[in-house]
Amino acid sequence: MATIDERAMLPDGLPEKPYRPPVLAPGYTPGTVTDKISSVVLAKTPRWWYVAFGLSFCVMMLFLASVTWLFAKGVGIWGVNQPVGWGFAIVNFVWWIGIGHAGTLISAILLLLRQEWRTSINRFAEAMTLFAVACAGMFPVLHLGRPWLAYWLFPYPNTMGLWPQFRSPLIWDVFAVSTYATVSLLFWYVGLIPDLATLRDRAKNRVSQIFYGFFSMGWRGSASHWHNYEAAYLLLAGLATPLVVSVHTVVSFDFAIGIVPGWHSTIFPPYFVAGAIYDGFAMVLTLTIPLRAAFGLQDFITTRHLQNMAKVMLATGLIVVYGYGIEIFFSAYSANRYEQFMILNRITGPYHLHWILLIVCNAIVPQLLWFRKVRTNPVPLWIVCMFVNVGMWLERFVIVITSLHRDFLPSSWGMYRGTIFDWGTFIGTIGLFLTLLFLFIRFLPMISIAEMRALTPGSRGEGMETPE
Amino acid sequence: MSIHIEERPILYGLMAEFDTPEDLIRAVERVRATGFRQVEAYTPYPIEEVSHALGLHHSWMSLLVLIGGILGGTGGYLLQYWVNLYAYPMNVGGRPMHSWPAFIVPTFECTILMAALFAVFGMFALNGLPQPYHPVFNVPRFAEASRAHFFLVIKAADPRFDRQATEKLLSDLNPSEVAEVEV
Amino acid sequence: MPQIFHRSTNTIAKVSIFGGVFILAFVGWVYSELLRSHYVTGQDVVKPQPVPFSHEHHVAQLGIDCRYCHTSVEKSSFAGMPPTSTCMNCHKQIWTNAALLEPVRSSYSTNMPLRWSRVHDLPDFVYFDHSIHVAKGVGCATCHGRVDRMPLMYQNASLQMEWCLDCHRNPAKYIRPKDQVFNMAWQPPADDPGLGARLVKDYHVLPPRNLTSCSTCHR
Amino acid sequence: MNESDDQKPGPPTEATDAIGRMGQSTPIDLEAVQEKLRAEPGPAMWRSLDELAGTPDFQEWLHREFPRQASEWVEPADDGVSRRAFLQLAGGSLGLAGLTACTKQPLERIVPYVRQPEEIVPGKPLYFASTHVHGGYGYGVLATSHTGRPTKIEGNPDHPASLGATDVFAQASVLDLYDPNRSQAIVNLGRIRTWGAFVNEASPLLKAQQALGGEGVRILTGTVTSPTFADQMKTILAQYPKARWHRWEPAAAHDEYRAAVAALGGPHDRIYDLTQAKVILSLGSDFLTQGPGSLRYSRDFSRGRQVRAKRPVMNRLYAVESMPTNTGTLADHRLPLPPDEVAGFALALAAALGVASGAPAAPLSPRAQQLVAAVAKDLQANPGASLVVADGYAPQAVQVLALAMNEKLGNVGKTVRYIRPVEADPVDHLRSIQELVIDLNAGKVEALFVLGGNPVYTAPADLGFAAAYQKARLRVHHGLYQDETAQLSQWHIPEAHPLETWSDARAFDGTASLVQPLIEPLYESKSAHELLGLFANQIDASAYDIVHAYWQKNLHAAGAAGGDPEAAFRKALHDGLIPGTAEPAVTAAVNGGAVAQAAASISGAKPDPQAITLLFRPDPTVYDGRYAGNPWLQELPNPMTKLVWDNALVVGPALARRLKVQIEDVVEVSIRGRKVKAAVWVQPGHADRSATLHLGYGRWSAGPVGNGRGVNAYALRTTDALWAVAGIGLKRTGDTFNLASTQNHHLLESGTDEMPTAEKEVMARRPVRTGTLPDFLKDPNLVHEKPGLPKTPETTGAEDLTLYPRYEYKGYAWGMAIDLNVCTGCSACVVACQAENNIPTVGKEQVLKQRAMHWLRIDRYFEGDPDDPQVHHQPVPCMQCENAPCELVCPVAATVHSAEGLNDMVYNRCVGTRYCSNNCPYKVRRFNFLRYSNHDVPVLKLRENPDVTVRMRGVMEKCTYCVQRINRAKIDTEVAGRTVVPGDVQTACAQACPTEAIVFGDNNNPAWESTKRKADPLNYALLEELNTRPRTTYLAKLRNPNPDLLGATPEGKRI
């Protein structure tokens, strides 16, 4: 279906009244919404899907190869050394976790804030969250010297009489990330149930009937179902909201708890959370913009959505920039020799290029989002988002490496360079991420059908908006 | 649309199909007014009025979640307390055995985790899910319930249920169709 | 629409979900039992030995003191395995041509040592020292069991870390007067419950905080 | 990397290889290669050795067999992952997953003795007194034996040359014993033969020679002090009157001998008493770390320098030298001068003291003149309590002047005494080997026996020794390795390692002591004594027979316990020295003629302000090349440059600026047509107009560890310039070569803009706190009175700034105190730690990746002007912080505190997050990034300390104050019913330390020296502002400047 010419719907004589595009193009009924979205899943697989899936699958194989080599040889195949004990693995971990924030945020917080525009993107964002968290979750294990003993990080009774060391931020990570993964999964699945039922009822062949029937658990959409369902969904949102904030806070503790100059800072939690949302939204846009075109979903994911997400990015982006500023101020104000040197070294030292690039990507380029033209125009918006994705990865690189490579004793200073295996692992996880994503958009409704129905004119769904 | 009535030994109830939520809501109110209690409405998306009309107000969910949260929180903290003070006390970097500030994070996470699990599985329990087989699925048109149409079912178990009268009642509510629901 | 699933699936589904909890619990229990099983710990398992040496015979019936063979138990970390010559001290005179003892005699004549299977085998990163345990009143039988009742030697305890910790956390339960260390049959006197605590004090046994420090056993 | 023009054996492509091989290696299939070797039985295999050696397989096989270079464990970035390797791994990684489940241990065997030696108690180590011989001279050591396996060497406290200390060579020698690349069989032209076969070939020839008075027999050895050996030689020379005994010790202090002969009329040795010396001047002499007496001198010197608030006195050391030496770094005033100006300085000083007339050819700089005046005054103010030392490699003239000055200052008999030479039948080594070459070329040599030594590699280049050597009819080489000389000999007889055989040696002061074996020879090898037995027709006499017989005769003469010589022998064996063998002082007077001659030679030299002088010095780690096969020493950082696995052309910043060369630039060093290509290392403090090249590298037959490392300095070293050659040419080649340094490598590498940052930070952070004696007398707390460093209880007893309650450490509280004032940076502690704790070496590639594993490192800092900085050495073991940042962040409690305040590291619990290392402000934690410890070569397992776990890959490791020693002491004392008191336990580093810089003890017991030090105001904690409360603390470094030199110098520079 072609894009609606929104200009055409401008009420005459009111040019100065700021126009808000609708969250759902007019002319849709619950029925047509249902058919349109479920057709994406039930119709025949488009050829480009196979190509895209195949490509990402190959990249995923790169990941497998790197990891096999890693397990065989040890982390020595990476660039890590004395003094830089953490390298790409942790950078990637934080980056992926950050990306994994948008989904739950959109679903939970925006739900609580009754932002109905979230409806058409939350399912997709949640899925993205899950896959990002899956990618992130692997790195803490991979970067271990003896990964096969990773289960020692979980508290379970054992014959050694030993338990995890609960003062370590890494243990907090284990709890935070595993909780976040579980809750996101549940949240996503609960949201899926009514749509699975829809697909069950639409499915033609037996296999997909059983598949969707199995996972829809016999959902019937009865009033009492909806009644408890709504309550549960709202409560989950309520729980997920503090959780999503806590997760990146805990991740920031991995650094803030350490005494390393450049890590040991109280600004980290807010600054990391903001960064996570920033990056998360950037990634959502990076993926929705092409997909919405690919599946012709411009009516459901309208310019309004792009605009709003861009605005969120702008806001969180500014918080992040503030974080950068405050870091520099702290070090200057702290009268702490090590902090001061750290910042100086970060900006002028051997890694100054990384820092400058990071500022360009995260602080300067995104300022374009002040302009509506950029916010509403998919192509430039997408480019800005790519900048942010790169910038946020660089931010983590700068935090991890430049802080470690020159800490307290000049005798132990050193340098760090990622090896081909570092890159292989990193790029490989992107392949894994995309592979899962393509499977998702192929076999599950990437937009919440049930919630979209409620947005159709004449429906008495909640948070329904009567279009201008 | 015709109503074909054949004698069936076991009947789950009668099902009326409506095109608009308004019709459904009106229908529910009427049926309730006539005193039917074993009534269930099916909608493609949640509609508050319907729940109200069916007299569904209070839900046990919040209480379940609260219990889950409390269990998780206390459990998490007690585990750490026991481990650090009784199971294997260790001098870790000169920090006190009972480093409560450090224990807050896992405690919080446990709280959320348990609460969330209670929320989801509680919802399943209250809705009697999973229930892959259900009489209403026997009605071919019911597939519309997950698309765009609205259904009302009066169960045969209702004391006031009377095959003919109830069917009459339903057909007066301007349904697009009335059908029998076999068990 | 037709039914996709049969009636029975309702029950199956519910059971599988809520039963799952119990299944998990059961699996966990089995695993923890397995870790402590004799299969894993090697407890009570008799290992093949070049000579079927009977501690029961030598200790209980002949009354040979532990230290006659395990000479360094009081001065070294290693209790000491008797050289063939020790065996031959007696077996030059008695059972001089018992077939069972052929390996011993040939070892003695050919100067090729006997190759015993280690029965109590701690991991290489555990540093156990016999001398200090003996000096602090830990009886042989406390860890090795009633060797005087073992026709063939086997491992008496699990030798897992939790087992070591049990005593290191509360030695009073286990230690005995030094003069009873080599007495297989010693039992804590029923009439004197305070004995253990008293010995811990008299023998200057370090407090649990020291005994459970990692470097006490691991380096 | 060597292109000297006179023909040299060994592949000419060494140069390219050496550079080419760096950083590249390929994974190999050990089985395949071994199959290939097994395929050919017995000797055949050895015949094919040469062919094999060519094949890459063989190179790899050696590599793999001795993979201390963990290189082959990493895939170099350029050549990726071979498909085959990948498939292996695909399987392997699955297997790995399987492993995790496996908890059962394989069946272990106990193999008791058949007849147990009564002294052996399994589980308890034994200690045997023996002698470590280095460069011919010996000093007493105690060797540790675990059920028959020597595992560790310690100094013998009763021996005057050791006093319990050791040097790096003794510490590392135990590894040589188990070196799988040692020669393992008698080889004749590449074919394994028996001792009998050798005897059958050699004896007839000797018989024939005997008839001729042995005129065709030549024996070449290094410096010999062994009385037994000397006695054997005496008898041999009696039997073969015309035979000749030649000596060539490439790194012996040849000019000491010449100076003594010239000035004292005889080759007297000088023995110094540094305890009596208040003012000491070193003229380019590194007497604290080089020379047979260095251990003793270090101890005596440090006794006069351990300043405390209660004992605020210290000696004063001046150093005038070109290449910074360990001794120079301790100097209160150090003046870097080019070699010719050092000589000029000596002359000027001699003149000032009135022992010589004349002035240096080139006028001294004002600064030098000022120093001359001040030093002269200072020396004269302390007659009999001063000392001028020019021992070692200073030119003869300078040494003569030094002798004269000491005499003039009345030091003879007080701070210096002369003794009869300790070397048996002393000769001028240079002349000795020259004569040998002449005879060889004249075809006079029927049989040449090379005992020890490696002349083909070490002989002066202009002698063309390799060529001459092959003119000898019968060439027999006796040594530990199939080295360059062995390659050119018909017969190679494996030498028995000192831990395998009997011998004896004399220390710098003449004290004789016995070398006794701890283990049966691992391979078919002979001691030098047994080899000499050949001449006396005692073919089957064992080393024991010979040594024992000799001392049976001479113990009495030596004045040892009269009566039963056997008892005396046993006692000498037990005590580790033979009493009464120390040389008595002899009187000798400096003859004025020699002094005048020396003065003339200096003032007469025509000055050339442009000439660059190249200095040759024995390498601080591989010495003259004999230790090139020892990975511990190869990976031991050079105390000054911190270079490992290579040598480099060391130049000062000034020269580097003029030549426009940077670190790692390859330059061509040429002198009279001889050229080598060497990578440049810029060393702050190295004098201008001079460069230093260490001997011992660039070998081509030193096994996989030593081959092709660095450049061969011998290729430039000629008979007329053994230690210094003027007027060398330096040409930039445009190439660069990776040098691996363990400190600040990349800072230096990334050029001029970086180094200042580091230095500025060092100055600001003050890891090493310094002061001067006068200031200290004014304010004992001076090292704490600096701004920006909050106080902690360590320094002031002020309340601890923490919210947490303090832990109480009852019972023992282990701690360490390191006196920076006396640390020479000799690095004995580093190797001692490596030997004690089974620390693997990782190879150059891994060091370049900054993954060196030494638990104890010595940080080296420069202070001030790069051309003339002060150098500080700071040993950094684990600080055992009471508030350990590392412990807090470990998720599995693999590192926690023991009840005695040790920062325990539990290897078997570690999962390898490396967070602890990140969070360690001292960066003392070491991680097994790859499989570093060697599990493949059985013989190497014998070396390992059974009391320390061998760490697997993926595990963090670090210093724990040798907790295995602490536990042993605790258990032994507990069993004995007492507590640990001073003397019961020492960490390996403290035990090895020659200067007592490192001491260890119980902070709760004031009896320990460490506790006393911690009470001293000079005591401070590294980074104490972090409030980590380290158990390891330091005593600040004080200088004792000459008041006359405190003012600004003419050039406004500090002296």
PDB file of C-alpha atoms in Angstrom, chain A residues 50-171:
ATOM      1  CA  TYR A  50      15.898 -15.420   1.881  1.00  0.00           C
ATOM      2  CA  VAL A  51      18.792 -13.288   0.662  1.00  0.00           C
ATOM      3  CA  ALA A  52      18.840 -11.121   3.766  1.00  0.00           C
ATOM      4  CA  PHE A  53      18.475 -14.084   6.085  1.00  0.00           C
ATOM      5  CA  GLY A  54      21.177 -16.017   4.267  1.00  0.00           C
ATOM      6  CA  LEU A  55      23.600 -13.133   4.521  1.00  0.00           C
ATOM      7  CA  SER A  56      23.057 -12.582   8.218  1.00  0.00           C
ATOM      8  CA  PHE A  57      23.323 -16.320   8.781  1.00  0.00           C
ATOM      9  CA  CYS A  58      26.747 -16.337   7.158  1.00  0.00           C
ATOM     10  CA  VAL A  59      27.864 -13.487   9.395  1.00  0.00           C
ATOM     11  CA  MET A  60      26.620 -15.500  12.344  1.00  0.00           C
ATOM     12  CA  MET A  61      28.871 -18.359  11.237  1.00  0.00           C
ATOM     13  CA  LEU A  62      31.780 -15.942  11.570  1.00  0.00           C
ATOM     14  CA  PHE A  63      30.791 -15.602  15.201  1.00  0.00           C
ATOM     15  CA  LEU A  64      30.760 -19.357  15.607  1.00  0.00           C
ATOM     16  CA  ALA A  65      34.217 -19.654  14.084  1.00  0.00           C
ATOM     17  CA  SER A  66      35.716 -16.948  16.288  1.00  0.00           C
ATOM     18  CA  VAL A  67      34.223 -18.473  19.396  1.00  0.00           C
ATOM     19  CA  THR A  68      35.434 -21.963  18.557  1.00  0.00           C
ATOM     20  CA  TRP A  69      38.932 -20.640  18.121  1.00  0.00           C
ATOM     21  CA  LEU A  70      38.546 -18.699  21.345  1.00  0.00           C
ATOM     22  CA  PHE A  71      37.581 -21.754  23.368  1.00  0.00           C
ATOM     23  CA  ALA A  72      40.407 -23.747  21.853  1.00  0.00           C
ATOM     24  CA  LYS A  73      43.173 -21.200  22.417  1.00  0.00           C
ATOM     25  CA  GLY A  74      42.044 -18.889  25.197  1.00  0.00           C
ATOM     26  CA  VAL A  75      41.370 -15.182  25.419  1.00  0.00           C
ATOM     27  CA  GLY A  76      44.976 -14.612  24.422  1.00  0.00           C
ATOM     28  CA  ILE A  77      43.823 -14.549  20.813  1.00  0.00           C
ATOM     29  CA  TRP A  78      42.209 -11.222  21.650  1.00  0.00           C
ATOM     30  CA  GLY A  79      44.055  -7.979  22.194  1.00  0.00           C
ATOM     31  CA  VAL A  80      43.611  -7.957  25.958  1.00  0.00           C
ATOM     32  CA  ASN A  81      46.766  -7.627  28.037  1.00  0.00           C
ATOM     33  CA  GLN A  82      48.281  -5.992  31.082  1.00  0.00           C
ATOM     34  CA  PRO A  83      47.059  -3.355  31.893  1.00  0.00           C
ATOM     35  CA  VAL A  84      44.016  -3.518  29.594  1.00  0.00           C
ATOM     36  CA  GLY A  85      42.296  -6.632  30.909  1.00  0.00           C
ATOM     37  CA  TRP A  86      38.980  -5.833  29.281  1.00  0.00           C
ATOM     38  CA  GLY A  87      38.616  -5.150  25.590  1.00  0.00           C
ATOM     39  CA  PHE A  88      36.045  -5.641  22.877  1.00  0.00           C
ATOM     40  CA  ALA A  89      34.106  -8.248  24.820  1.00  0.00           C
ATOM     41  CA  ILE A  90      33.029  -5.822  27.508  1.00  0.00           C
ATOM     42  CA  VAL A  91      32.608  -2.966  25.044  1.00  0.00           C
ATOM     43  CA  ASN A  92      30.277  -5.097  22.961  1.00  0.00           C
ATOM     44  CA  PHE A  93      28.465  -6.309  26.056  1.00  0.00           C
ATOM     45  CA  VAL A  94      27.636  -2.792  27.186  1.00  0.00           C
ATOM     46  CA  TRP A  95      26.760  -1.725  23.661  1.00  0.00           C
ATOM     47  CA  TRP A  96      24.311  -4.575  23.084  1.00  0.00           C
ATOM     48  CA  ILE A  97      22.749  -4.199  26.519  1.00  0.00           C
ATOM     49  CA  GLY A  98      22.267  -0.537  25.758  1.00  0.00           C
ATOM     50  CA  ILE A  99      20.519  -1.362  22.509  1.00  0.00           C
ATOM     51  CA  GLY A 100      18.400  -3.788  24.451  1.00  0.00           C
ATOM     52  CA  HIS A 101      16.851  -0.938  26.374  1.00  0.00           C
ATOM     53  CA  ALA A 102      14.588   0.702  23.831  1.00  0.00           C
ATOM     54  CA  GLY A 103      12.167  -2.204  23.558  1.00  0.00           C
ATOM     55  CA  THR A 104      11.158  -2.556  27.138  1.00  0.00           C
ATOM     56  CA  LEU A 105      11.263   1.176  27.544  1.00  0.00           C
ATOM     57  CA  ILE A 106       8.872   1.764  24.665  1.00  0.00           C
ATOM     58  CA  SER A 107       6.555  -1.003  25.766  1.00  0.00           C
ATOM     59  CA  ALA A 108       6.575  -0.321  29.466  1.00  0.00           C
ATOM     60  CA  ILE A 109       7.183   3.344  30.143  1.00  0.00           C
ATOM     61  CA  LEU A 110       5.286   4.652  27.134  1.00  0.00           C
ATOM     62  CA  LEU A 111       2.447   2.302  27.990  1.00  0.00           C
ATOM     63  CA  LEU A 112       2.247   3.726  31.481  1.00  0.00           C
ATOM     64  CA  LEU A 113       2.412   7.213  29.982  1.00  0.00           C
ATOM     65  CA  ARG A 114      -0.467   6.250  27.685  1.00  0.00           C
ATOM     66  CA  GLN A 115       1.529   7.137  24.579  1.00  0.00           C
ATOM     67  CA  GLU A 116      -0.622   5.270  22.088  1.00  0.00           C
ATOM     68  CA  TRP A 117       1.870   5.893  19.274  1.00  0.00           C
ATOM     69  CA  ARG A 118       4.057   3.244  20.873  1.00  0.00           C
ATOM     70  CA  THR A 119       1.521   0.624  19.777  1.00  0.00           C
ATOM     71  CA  SER A 120       2.797   0.070  16.289  1.00  0.00           C
ATOM     72  CA  ILE A 121       6.463  -0.211  17.250  1.00  0.00           C
ATOM     73  CA  ASN A 122       6.524  -1.830  20.669  1.00  0.00           C
ATOM     74  CA  ARG A 123       6.306  -5.454  19.516  1.00  0.00           C
ATOM     75  CA  PHE A 124       9.172  -4.957  17.151  1.00  0.00           C
ATOM     76  CA  ALA A 125      11.218  -3.043  19.696  1.00  0.00           C
ATOM     77  CA  GLU A 126      10.659  -5.726  22.312  1.00  0.00           C
ATOM     78  CA  ALA A 127      11.834  -8.416  19.935  1.00  0.00           C
ATOM     79  CA  MET A 128      14.895  -6.328  19.187  1.00  0.00           C
ATOM     80  CA  THR A 129      15.509  -6.021  22.908  1.00  0.00           C
ATOM     81  CA  LEU A 130      15.439  -9.769  23.367  1.00  0.00           C
ATOM     82  CA  PHE A 131      17.892 -10.412  20.575  1.00  0.00           C
ATOM     83  CA  ALA A 132      20.204  -7.628  21.697  1.00  0.00           C
ATOM     84  CA  VAL A 133      20.174  -8.981  25.237  1.00  0.00           C
ATOM     85  CA  ALA A 134      20.884 -12.453  23.857  1.00  0.00           C
ATOM     86  CA  CYS A 135      23.946 -11.076  22.078  1.00  0.00           C
ATOM     87  CA  ALA A 136      25.015  -9.059  25.094  1.00  0.00           C
ATOM     88  CA  GLY A 137      24.526 -11.940  27.484  1.00  0.00           C
ATOM     89  CA  MET A 138      27.111 -14.055  25.724  1.00  0.00           C
ATOM     90  CA  PHE A 139      30.053 -11.709  26.108  1.00  0.00           C
ATOM     91  CA  PRO A 140      30.446 -11.905  29.875  1.00  0.00           C
ATOM     92  CA  VAL A 141      30.801 -15.653  29.417  1.00  0.00           C
ATOM     93  CA  LEU A 142      33.047 -15.498  26.373  1.00  0.00           C
ATOM     94  CA  HIS A 143      35.486 -13.085  27.968  1.00  0.00           C
ATOM     95  CA  LEU A 144      36.132 -15.439  30.887  1.00  0.00           C
ATOM     96  CA  GLY A 145      39.486 -17.149  30.985  1.00  0.00           C
ATOM     97  CA  ARG A 146      37.685 -20.391  31.782  1.00  0.00           C
ATOM     98  CA  PRO A 147      34.220 -19.962  30.277  1.00  0.00           C
ATOM     99  CA  TRP A 148      33.221 -23.526  31.051  1.00  0.00           C
ATOM    100  CA  LEU A 149      33.100 -22.539  34.718  1.00  0.00           C
ATOM    101  CA  ALA A 150      30.702 -19.640  34.158  1.00  0.00           C
ATOM    102  CA  TYR A 151      28.040 -21.432  36.210  1.00  0.00           C
ATOM    103  CA  TRP A 152      30.079 -20.640  39.304  1.00  0.00           C
ATOM    104  CA  LEU A 153      28.623 -17.156  39.074  1.00  0.00           C
ATOM    105  CA  PHE A 154      25.178 -18.429  40.000  1.00  0.00           C
ATOM    106  CA  PRO A 155      24.280 -19.106  43.624  1.00  0.00           C
ATOM    107  CA  TYR A 156      23.607 -22.802  43.943  1.00  0.00           C
ATOM    108  CA  PRO A 157      24.501 -25.251  46.684  1.00  0.00           C
ATOM    109  CA  ASN A 158      27.656 -27.199  45.831  1.00  0.00           C
ATOM    110  CA  THR A 159      30.147 -29.626  47.312  1.00  0.00           C
ATOM    111  CA  MET A 160      32.752 -26.879  47.735  1.00  0.00           C
ATOM    112  CA  GLY A 161      30.601 -24.995  50.203  1.00  0.00           C
ATOM    113  CA  LEU A 162      31.313 -21.898  48.149  1.00  0.00           C
ATOM    114  CA  TRP A 163      28.996 -19.125  46.960  1.00  0.00           C
ATOM    115  CA  PRO A 164      29.319 -16.158  44.647  1.00  0.00           C
ATOM    116  CA  GLN A 165      30.880 -13.018  46.054  1.00  0.00           C
ATOM    117  CA  PHE A 166      27.860 -10.762  46.248  1.00  0.00           C
ATOM    118  CA  ARG A 167      29.898  -7.587  46.609  1.00  0.00           C
ATOM    119  CA  SER A 168      31.145  -7.913  43.042  1.00  0.00           C
ATOM    120  CA  PRO A 169      29.367  -5.857  40.397  1.00  0.00           C
ATOM    121  CA  LEU A 170      29.818  -8.801  38.054  1.00  0.00           C
ATOM    122  CA  ILE A 171      27.459 -10.806  40.236  1.00  0.00           C
TER     123      ILE A 171
END
